[in-house]
Each structure stands twice: as structure tokens, then as C-alpha cells.
Coordinates of C-alpha atoms in Angstrom, one line a residue:
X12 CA 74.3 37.6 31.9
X13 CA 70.4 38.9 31.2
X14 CA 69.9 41.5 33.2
X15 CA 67.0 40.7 35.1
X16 CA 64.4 43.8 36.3
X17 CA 61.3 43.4 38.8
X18 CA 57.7 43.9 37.2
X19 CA 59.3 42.7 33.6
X20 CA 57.5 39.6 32.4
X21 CA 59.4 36.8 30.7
X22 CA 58.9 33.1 29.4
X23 CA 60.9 30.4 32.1
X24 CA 60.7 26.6 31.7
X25 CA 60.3 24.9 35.2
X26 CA 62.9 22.0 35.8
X27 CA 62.4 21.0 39.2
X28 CA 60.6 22.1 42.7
X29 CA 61.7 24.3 45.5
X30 CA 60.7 23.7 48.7
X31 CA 58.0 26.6 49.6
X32 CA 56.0 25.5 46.2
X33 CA 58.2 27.3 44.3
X34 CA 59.1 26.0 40.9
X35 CA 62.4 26.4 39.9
X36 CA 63.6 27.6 36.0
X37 CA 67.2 29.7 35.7
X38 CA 68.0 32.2 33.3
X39 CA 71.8 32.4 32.3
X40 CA 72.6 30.2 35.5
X41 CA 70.8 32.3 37.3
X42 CA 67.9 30.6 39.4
X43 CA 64.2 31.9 39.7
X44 CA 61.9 31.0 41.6
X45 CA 58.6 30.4 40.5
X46 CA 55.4 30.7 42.5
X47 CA 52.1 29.0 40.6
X48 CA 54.5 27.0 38.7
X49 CA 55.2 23.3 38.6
X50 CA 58.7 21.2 36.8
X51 CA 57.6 20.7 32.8
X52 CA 55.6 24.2 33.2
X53 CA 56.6 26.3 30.7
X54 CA 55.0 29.6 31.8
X55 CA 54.5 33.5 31.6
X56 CA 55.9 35.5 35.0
X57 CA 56.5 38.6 36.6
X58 CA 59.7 38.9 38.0
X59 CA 59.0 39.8 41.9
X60 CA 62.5 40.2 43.3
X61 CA 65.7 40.0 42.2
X62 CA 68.4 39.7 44.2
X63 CA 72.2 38.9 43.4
X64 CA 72.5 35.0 43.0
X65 CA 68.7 34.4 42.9
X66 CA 65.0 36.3 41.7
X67 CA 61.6 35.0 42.4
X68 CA 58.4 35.3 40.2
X69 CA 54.5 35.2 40.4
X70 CA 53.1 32.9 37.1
X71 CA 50.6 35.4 35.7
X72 CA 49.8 32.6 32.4
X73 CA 50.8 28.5 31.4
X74 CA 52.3 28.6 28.0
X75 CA 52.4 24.9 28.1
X76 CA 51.3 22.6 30.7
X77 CA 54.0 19.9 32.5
X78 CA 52.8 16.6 33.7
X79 CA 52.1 18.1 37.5
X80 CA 49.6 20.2 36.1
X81 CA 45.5 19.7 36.1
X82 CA 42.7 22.1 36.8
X83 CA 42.1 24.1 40.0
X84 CA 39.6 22.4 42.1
X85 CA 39.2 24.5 44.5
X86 CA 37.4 27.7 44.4
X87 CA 38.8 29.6 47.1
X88 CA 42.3 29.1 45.3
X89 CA 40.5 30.1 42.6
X90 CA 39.2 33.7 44.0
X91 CA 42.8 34.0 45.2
X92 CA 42.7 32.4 49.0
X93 CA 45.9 31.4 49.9
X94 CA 44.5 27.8 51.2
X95 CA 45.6 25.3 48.3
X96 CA 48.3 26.4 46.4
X97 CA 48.8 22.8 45.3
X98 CA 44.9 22.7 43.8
X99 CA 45.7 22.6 41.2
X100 CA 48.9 19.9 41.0
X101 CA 47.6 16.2 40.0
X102 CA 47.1 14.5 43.7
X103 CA 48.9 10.8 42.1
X104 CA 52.0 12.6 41.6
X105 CA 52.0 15.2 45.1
X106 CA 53.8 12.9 47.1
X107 CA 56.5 12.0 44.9
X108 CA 57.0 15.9 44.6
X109 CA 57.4 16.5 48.1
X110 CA 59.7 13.3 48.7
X111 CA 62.1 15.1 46.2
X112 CA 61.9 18.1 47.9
X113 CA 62.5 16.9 51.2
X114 CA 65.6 15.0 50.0
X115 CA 66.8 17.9 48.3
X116 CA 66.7 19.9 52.0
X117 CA 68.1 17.2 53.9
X118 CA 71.2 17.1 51.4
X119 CA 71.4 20.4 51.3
X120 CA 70.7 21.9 55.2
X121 CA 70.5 18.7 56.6
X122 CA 74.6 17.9 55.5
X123 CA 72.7 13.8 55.0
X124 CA 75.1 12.5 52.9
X125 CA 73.6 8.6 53.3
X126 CA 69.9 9.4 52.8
X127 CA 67.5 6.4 54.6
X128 CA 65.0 5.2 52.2
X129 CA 62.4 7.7 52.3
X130 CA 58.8 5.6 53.4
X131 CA 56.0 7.7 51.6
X132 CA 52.7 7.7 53.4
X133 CA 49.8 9.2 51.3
X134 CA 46.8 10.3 53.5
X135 CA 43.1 10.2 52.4
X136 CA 41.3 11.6 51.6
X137 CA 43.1 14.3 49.4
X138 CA 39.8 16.4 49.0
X139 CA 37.8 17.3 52.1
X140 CA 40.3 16.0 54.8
X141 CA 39.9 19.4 57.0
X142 CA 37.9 18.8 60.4
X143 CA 39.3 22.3 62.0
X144 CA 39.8 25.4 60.2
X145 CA 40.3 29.1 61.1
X146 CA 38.3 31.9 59.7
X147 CA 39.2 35.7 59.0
X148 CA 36.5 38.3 59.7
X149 CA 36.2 40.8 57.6
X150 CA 35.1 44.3 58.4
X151 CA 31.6 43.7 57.4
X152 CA 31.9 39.8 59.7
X153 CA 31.8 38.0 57.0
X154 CA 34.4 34.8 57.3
X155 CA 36.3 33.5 54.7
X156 CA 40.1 32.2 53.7
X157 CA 42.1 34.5 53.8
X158 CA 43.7 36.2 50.4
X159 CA 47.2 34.6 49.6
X160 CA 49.9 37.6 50.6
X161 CA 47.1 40.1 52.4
X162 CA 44.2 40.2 55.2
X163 CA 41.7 40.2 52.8
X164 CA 39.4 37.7 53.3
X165 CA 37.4 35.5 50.8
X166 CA 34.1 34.4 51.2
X167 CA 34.6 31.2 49.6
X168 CA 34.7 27.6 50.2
X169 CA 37.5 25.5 50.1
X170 CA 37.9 21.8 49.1
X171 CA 40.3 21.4 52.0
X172 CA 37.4 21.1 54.7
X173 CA 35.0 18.8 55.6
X174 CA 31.2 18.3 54.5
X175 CA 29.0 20.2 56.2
X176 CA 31.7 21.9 58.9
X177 CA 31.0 25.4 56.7
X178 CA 27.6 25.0 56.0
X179 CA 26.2 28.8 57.4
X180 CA 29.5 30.0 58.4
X181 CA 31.0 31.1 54.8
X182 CA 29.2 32.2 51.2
X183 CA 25.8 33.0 51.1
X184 CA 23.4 33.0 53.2
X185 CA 26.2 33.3 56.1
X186 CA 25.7 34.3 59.7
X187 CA 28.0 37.3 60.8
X188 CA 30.6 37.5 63.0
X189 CA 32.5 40.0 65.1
X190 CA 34.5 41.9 63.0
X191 CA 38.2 41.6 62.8
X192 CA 37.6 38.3 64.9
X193 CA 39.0 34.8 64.3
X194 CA 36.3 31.9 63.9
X195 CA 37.2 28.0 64.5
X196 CA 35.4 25.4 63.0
X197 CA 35.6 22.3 64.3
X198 CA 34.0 18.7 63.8
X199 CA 35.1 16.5 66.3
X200 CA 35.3 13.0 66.1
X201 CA 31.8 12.3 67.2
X202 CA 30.3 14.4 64.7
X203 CA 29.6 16.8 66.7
X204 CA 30.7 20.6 65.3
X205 CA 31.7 23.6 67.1
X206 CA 32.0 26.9 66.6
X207 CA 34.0 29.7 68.2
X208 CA 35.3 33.1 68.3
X209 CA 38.8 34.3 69.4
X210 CA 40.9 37.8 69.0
X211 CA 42.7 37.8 65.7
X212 CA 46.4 36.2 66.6
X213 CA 49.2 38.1 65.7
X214 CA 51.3 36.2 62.5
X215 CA 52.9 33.2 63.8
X216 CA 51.0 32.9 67.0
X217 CA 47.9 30.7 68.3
X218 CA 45.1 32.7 70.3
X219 CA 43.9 29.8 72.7
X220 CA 41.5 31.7 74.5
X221 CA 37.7 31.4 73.7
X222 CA 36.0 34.7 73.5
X223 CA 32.5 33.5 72.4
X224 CA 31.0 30.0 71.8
X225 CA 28.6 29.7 68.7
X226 CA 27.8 26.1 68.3
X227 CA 28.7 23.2 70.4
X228 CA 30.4 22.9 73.7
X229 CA 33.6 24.3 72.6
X230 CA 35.1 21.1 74.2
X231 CA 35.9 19.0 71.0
X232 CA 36.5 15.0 71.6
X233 CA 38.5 13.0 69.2
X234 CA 39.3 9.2 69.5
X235 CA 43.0 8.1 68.3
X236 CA 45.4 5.5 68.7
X237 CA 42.1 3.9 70.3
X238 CA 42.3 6.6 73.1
X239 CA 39.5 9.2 73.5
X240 CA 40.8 12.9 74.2
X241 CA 39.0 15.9 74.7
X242 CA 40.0 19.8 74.9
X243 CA 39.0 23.4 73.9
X244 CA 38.6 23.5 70.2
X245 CA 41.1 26.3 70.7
X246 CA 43.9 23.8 71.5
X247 CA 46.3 22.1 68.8
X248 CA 44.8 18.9 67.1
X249 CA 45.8 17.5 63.7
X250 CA 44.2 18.5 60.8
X251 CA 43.7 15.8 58.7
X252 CA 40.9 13.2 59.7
X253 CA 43.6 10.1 58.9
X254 CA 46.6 11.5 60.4
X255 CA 46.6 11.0 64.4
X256 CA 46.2 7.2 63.5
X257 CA 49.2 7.4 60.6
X258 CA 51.4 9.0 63.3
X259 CA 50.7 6.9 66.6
X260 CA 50.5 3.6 63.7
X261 CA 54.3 4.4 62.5
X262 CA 55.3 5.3 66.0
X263 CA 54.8 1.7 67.3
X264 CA 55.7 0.4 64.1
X265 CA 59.3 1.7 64.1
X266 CA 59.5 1.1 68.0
X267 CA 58.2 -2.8 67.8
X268 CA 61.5 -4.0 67.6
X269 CA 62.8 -2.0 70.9
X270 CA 64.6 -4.5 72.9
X271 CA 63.1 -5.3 76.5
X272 CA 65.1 -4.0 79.5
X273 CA 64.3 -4.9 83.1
X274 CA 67.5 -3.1 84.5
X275 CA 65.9 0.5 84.8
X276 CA 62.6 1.9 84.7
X277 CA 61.9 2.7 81.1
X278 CA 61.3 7.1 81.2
X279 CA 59.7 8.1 77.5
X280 CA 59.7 11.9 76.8
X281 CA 56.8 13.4 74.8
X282 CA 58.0 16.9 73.7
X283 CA 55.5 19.2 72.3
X284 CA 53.4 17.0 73.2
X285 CA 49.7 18.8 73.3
X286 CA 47.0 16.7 74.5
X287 CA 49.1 13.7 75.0
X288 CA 48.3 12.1 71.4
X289 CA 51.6 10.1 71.3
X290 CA 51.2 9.2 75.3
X291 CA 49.7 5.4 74.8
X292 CA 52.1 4.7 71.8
X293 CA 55.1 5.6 73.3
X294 CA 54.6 4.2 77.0
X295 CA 53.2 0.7 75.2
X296 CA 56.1 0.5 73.4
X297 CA 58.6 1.2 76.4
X298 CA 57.0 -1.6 78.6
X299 CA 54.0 -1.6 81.6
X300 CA 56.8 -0.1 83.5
X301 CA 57.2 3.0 81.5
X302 CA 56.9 6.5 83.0
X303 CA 56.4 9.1 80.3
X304 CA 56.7 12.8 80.7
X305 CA 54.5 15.2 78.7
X306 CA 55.9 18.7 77.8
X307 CA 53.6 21.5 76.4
X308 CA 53.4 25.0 76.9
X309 CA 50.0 25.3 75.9
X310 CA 47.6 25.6 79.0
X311 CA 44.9 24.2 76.7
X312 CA 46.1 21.3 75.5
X313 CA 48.2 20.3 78.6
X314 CA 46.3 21.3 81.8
X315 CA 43.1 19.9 80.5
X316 CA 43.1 15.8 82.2
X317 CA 42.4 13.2 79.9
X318 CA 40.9 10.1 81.6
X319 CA 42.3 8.1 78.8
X320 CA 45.4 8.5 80.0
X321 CA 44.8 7.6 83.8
X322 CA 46.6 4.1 82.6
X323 CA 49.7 5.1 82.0
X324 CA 52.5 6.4 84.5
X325 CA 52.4 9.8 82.6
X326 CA 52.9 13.3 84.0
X327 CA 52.2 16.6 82.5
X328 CA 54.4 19.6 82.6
X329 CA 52.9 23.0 81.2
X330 CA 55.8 24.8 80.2
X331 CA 58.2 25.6 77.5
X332 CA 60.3 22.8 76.4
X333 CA 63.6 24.3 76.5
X334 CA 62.9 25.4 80.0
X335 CA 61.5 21.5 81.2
X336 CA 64.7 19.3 79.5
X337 CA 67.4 19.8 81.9
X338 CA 64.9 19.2 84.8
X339 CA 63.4 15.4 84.0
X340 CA 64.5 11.9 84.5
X341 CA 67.5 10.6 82.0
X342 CA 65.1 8.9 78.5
X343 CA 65.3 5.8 77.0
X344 CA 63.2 7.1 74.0
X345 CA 62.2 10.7 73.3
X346 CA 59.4 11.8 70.8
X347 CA 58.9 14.9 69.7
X348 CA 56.7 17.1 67.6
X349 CA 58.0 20.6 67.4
X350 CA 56.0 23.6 65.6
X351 CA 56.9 25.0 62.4
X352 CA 60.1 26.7 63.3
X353 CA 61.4 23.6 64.7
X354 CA 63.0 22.6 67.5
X355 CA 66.5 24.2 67.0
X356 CA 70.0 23.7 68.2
X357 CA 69.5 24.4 71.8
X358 CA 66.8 22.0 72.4
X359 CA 68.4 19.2 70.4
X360 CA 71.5 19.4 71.9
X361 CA 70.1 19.4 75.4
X362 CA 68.0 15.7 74.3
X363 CA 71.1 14.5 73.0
X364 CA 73.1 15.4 76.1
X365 CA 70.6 13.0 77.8
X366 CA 71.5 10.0 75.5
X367 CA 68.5 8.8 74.7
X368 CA 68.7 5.1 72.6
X369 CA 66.4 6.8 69.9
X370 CA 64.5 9.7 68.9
X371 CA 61.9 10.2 66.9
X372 CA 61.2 13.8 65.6
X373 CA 58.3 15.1 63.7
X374 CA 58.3 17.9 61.6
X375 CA 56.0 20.0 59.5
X376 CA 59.1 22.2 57.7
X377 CA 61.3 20.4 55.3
X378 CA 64.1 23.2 56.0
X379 CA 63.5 23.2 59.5
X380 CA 63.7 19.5 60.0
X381 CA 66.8 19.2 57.6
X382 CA 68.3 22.2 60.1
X383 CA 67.2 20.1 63.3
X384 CA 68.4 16.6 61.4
X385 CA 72.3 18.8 61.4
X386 CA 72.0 19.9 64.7
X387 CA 71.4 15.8 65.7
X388 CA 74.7 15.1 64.0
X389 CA 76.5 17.4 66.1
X390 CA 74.9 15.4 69.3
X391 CA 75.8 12.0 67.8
X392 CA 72.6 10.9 66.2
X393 CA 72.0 9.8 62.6
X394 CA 68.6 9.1 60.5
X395 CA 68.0 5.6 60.3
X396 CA 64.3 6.0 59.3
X397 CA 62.4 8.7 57.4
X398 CA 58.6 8.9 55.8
X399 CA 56.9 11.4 54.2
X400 CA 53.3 12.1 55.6
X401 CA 51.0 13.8 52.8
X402 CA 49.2 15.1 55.4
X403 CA 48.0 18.2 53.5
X404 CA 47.2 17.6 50.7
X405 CA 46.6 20.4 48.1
X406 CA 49.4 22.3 49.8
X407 CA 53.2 22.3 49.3
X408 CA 52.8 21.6 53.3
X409 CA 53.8 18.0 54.2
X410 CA 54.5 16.0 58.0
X411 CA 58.2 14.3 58.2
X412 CA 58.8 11.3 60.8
X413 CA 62.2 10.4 61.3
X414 CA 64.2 7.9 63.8
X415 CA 67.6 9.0 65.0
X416 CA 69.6 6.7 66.6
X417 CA 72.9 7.3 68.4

């Protein structure tokens, strides 16, 4: 076997993709991971780690282009932000990239050994689809993206976001900001943008509370599913313009066929449920009897009332999810939405102790959904639907809906 040593550089040929937006190439068997790299890349690398069955390395040049490959178009990718690290992957051919990798996980984490037929749902647009964003401040208050792998922040645009929501917020010409801050840049669904600071969050957490509003109200309102919500632009919202709509759409698409019952009053679960996006879908689709409970820890999505909901039988519990499960009303159907990490095994297997007819789980992590789809199995449940939601693209990042049934 090559002995492999970090900070040499050698010449790998990418065969397929990892999930992460690693490419994948092997040397003697053993497999490298690629970051910058995309299958039929043949490239120049660093090695960055090597460890016994497995190294990772950082593309420093393209010897030869594959088929994924075009040129960067954004510039913040450009100057080394970490926003679009698929910027510069051909957007015809993103989705079909990420339905591999997905399938791979499942297979792999997931133990699916009868994969459903993978619906893929491309969002648009794939250029300028951002209408929220967070801003580092850097020590002179400038905002910007920040670096890919560090705290530095660059002062650059990127293609992600929408027109106008950076104009005199980042580049030239910029206003200044308290530094060290966080900046949110909104524009809501009635054009309307605003602007606000928080404390910087520590990594993997979401600051909710407002220290300073810039421009606007700082209350953001959004129309979905043909429901108007409104809440602190603090508070968890989709990203892309196109995908409240995609994700309420297949939610009553995949429950249309729900048989009526008349025997018990139909109780809907909404876990994770922030501002109560998936509220009308779910309780339209469980009958004008329905009752539907809304978890969410977040004060700001969940505490705030939204009048649009005042229809349904729906009630609103702020507080962990794991905490509310073994305290509400038995489910006929229970959505839910979990963060990044997922929901994990103790969550699941308290829903599945409640034997709910179906389930429908959203998930923004290919390996945490596959982990979440094994911990189902173990409850009883199988996939019996599954899409693909380019919901960002540019990124390796992608949504996954998928139906589980008992």
C-alpha cells in the first residue's frame, strides 16, 4: 500500500460523491476524500488527514475537468466564503448528485434494503433564492460570509441571496456594525426588508434574541400554503423563496389519499414545528375535525399567535420535543421537521410507541435522516415515499421528505 503523508500533494481521479461535498478517489483501495472536487475530476490535492482506513484532501488545482464541473459563479466562493461550495458544480446535473448521495446513506446508515423511488423536486430559482441570511462582524463591523473553516469574514456578495436584501449592508460603501455581532437580513414576503443585530451564537446554536433593529419592524410576514405568518426575523423560516410552498404542496399531495374516519377525533402532531408552517396542511388533510398539536422549543416562533391559524383546532406547546411526546393525545398522523442533528432514537421511538398510521419526517442531513429512517425500523415503520428537495442550491445541502408507514 502507498503510504500516504499529510501536507504531500498527489494526483486523484474522482469516481463518485460523498455525502458532505466530498468527492471520492482511492489510492491502493484506500479511499480519500476530496473537498473542491467533483466524480470525472481529475485533480491536484493536499492530503489533510490521514487516518487508518480513510484520508481526506483539499483540491489546491483541476488537472482535467469532469462533467459536474463549470465556472465559479459566485464571488464570495470565490474570495474563500464558505457559502456555495457547489458554485461552481453545473446546476442541471445538482440534483441527480444529491439523489445518489442520499441513496448511498440510506443503504448504508439507513440499513433500506428496498429503496422507494426517490421523487426529485428541483427548486427555483438556483441563483438568488436567499430571502434571510446571517452576517459575521468583523472587528472593524464590517459584515460579510464568513471564511470556509475560520471566523474570518468576507466582505463579499454571494449569489445565494436575493436582489437588493444586501444592498448597504456588505462591500463597498457598507454601513458598520457592532463588532463581533451577528446581522440578519431578511425580505419578507411583502417586500418589505429587515435588518437586525444579535450576539454572535456559539457553533450550532440559534441567538433568537434581537439586540438592535436597523431596518424594518423586525417582525417579518410571509404568506404560505395560502396562510399569512408573521414573527421576529430572529425566528426559523425557510430559506429558499419556493420552498414553504414545495413542502406544505407534497404534504397534502402524499396525504390526499388518507382514508376518512368518523370513529375518533382525528389528533395531527406537528413536531418541530416553528411558526406552525405545516398547521393548515396537516389539519386539512385529517378532516374539519382535526385537532393538531404544535411542538417547538423556540419562544420566537411558537409563542408568537398567528391569526391565520385561529381556524384550526391547533394548540401550541413551547417546549422541547422529547419532553412534550409522552404528554399529548394518541396521532393519527405525525409531521415532523427536526434540525440538522435529527431527531434521534429517543424521539422516534417514543412517536412510534404512539402508532401513528403515517409519518412524515423532514430532514436537512442525508446521514441524519438515513440514522432516523433505522431508528423507524426498529419502531415498525418503513419508507413508502421519499423526494429530494434542491432546496439549496449551490450547496452540497439538500431537504429530504419521506412517508413512513407502519
Amino acid at each position: 500500500m502507498t503510504e500516504l503523508e499529510r501536507g504531500t500533494t498527489r494526483e486523484l481521479h474522482i469516481t463518485r460523491m460523498a455525502h458532505g461535498g466530498e468527492g471520492i478517489a482511492e489510492i491502493d483501495g484506500r479511499v480519500v476524500f476530496v473537498r473542491g472536487a467533483y466524480p470525472g475530476d481529475t485533480v491536484s490535492a493536499t492530503i489533510t488527514k490521514v487516518k487508518k482506513n480513510f484520508a481526506r484532501a483539499e483540491a489546491e488545482s483541476v488537472i482535467s475537468a469532469g462533467p459536474y464541473r463549470v465556472e465559479q459563479s459566485c464571488p464570495a466562493a470565490a474570495a474563500g466564503a464558505g457559502c456555495c461550495d457547489f458554485g461552481d458544480l453545473d446546476p442541471a446535473k445538482e440534483l441527480d448528485l444529491k439523489v445518489g448521495v442520499l441513496e448511498g446513506q440510506l443503504t448504508r446508515l439507513g440499513k433500506v434494503v428496498d429503496l422507494p423511488v426517490v421523487e426529485p423536486l428541483d427548486l427555483l430559482p438556483a441563483r438568488g433564492w436567499r430571502t434571510r441570511v446571517r452576517l459575521g462582524v468583523d472587528t472593524q463591523g464590517h459584515a460579510g460570509f464568513r471564511a470556509r473553516g475560520s471566523n474570518d469574514i468576507i466582505t463579499v456578495a454571494c449569489t445565494q441571496v436575493v436582489d437588493t436584501l444586501l444592498d448597504g449592508l456588505v462591500g463597498p460603501g457598507a454601513r458598520s456594525f457592532t463588532p463581533g455581532a451577528e446581522v440578519i437580513a431578511v425580505l419578507d414576503g411583502e417586500g418589505q426588508r429587515h435588518v437586525v443585530e444579535t450576539r454572535r451564537a456559539p457553533r450550532g446554536r440559534r441567538v433568537e434574541r434581537i439586540t438592535e433593529v436597523l431596518d424594518g419592524s423586525g417582525t417579518v410576514t410571509e404568506l404560505a400554503d395560502a396562510h399569512t405568518f408573521r414573527f421576529p426575523a430572529t425566528a426559523f423560516w425557510q430559506a429558499h423563496r419556493n420552498a414553504p410552498d414545495a413542502y406544505t404542496g407534497l404534504i397534502r399531495r402524499w396525504l390526499a389519499d388518507l382514508a376518512p374516519r368518523e370513529d375518533v377525533k382525528a389528533i395531527g402532531w406537528d413536531l418541530y414545528g416553528g411558526v406552525g408552517l405545516f398547521v393548515p396542511a396537516l389539519a386539512d388533510s385529517l378532516g374539519e375535525q382535526a385537532a393538531i398539536h404544535s411542538v417547538d422549543y423556540s419562544a420566537a416562533a411558537s409563542k408568537l399567535e398567528q391569526p391565520d391559524l385561529d381556524r384550526y383546532d391547533v394548540t401550541m406547546h413551547n417546549q422541547r420535543v422529547e419532553a412534550a411526546v409522552g404528554t399529548l393525545p394518541k396521532p393519527r398522523i405525525v409531521v415532523l421537521d427536526p434540525p440538522r442533528t435529527g431527531a434521534g432514537d429517543a424521539v422516534v421511538a417514543a412517536v412510534a410507541k404512539q402508532e401513528p398510521e403515517r409519518v412524515i419526517h423532514v430532514g436537512c442531513d442525508p446521514a441524519t435522516f438515513s440514522r432516523d429512517v433505522a431508528a423507524w425500523a426498529e419502531g415498525g415503520y418503513r419508507l413508502s415515499r421519499l423526494a429530494v428537495v434542491n432546496a439549496f442550491p449551490g450547496t452540497h445541502h439538500f431537504e429530504i421528505v419521506g412517508e413512513l408507514t407502519r
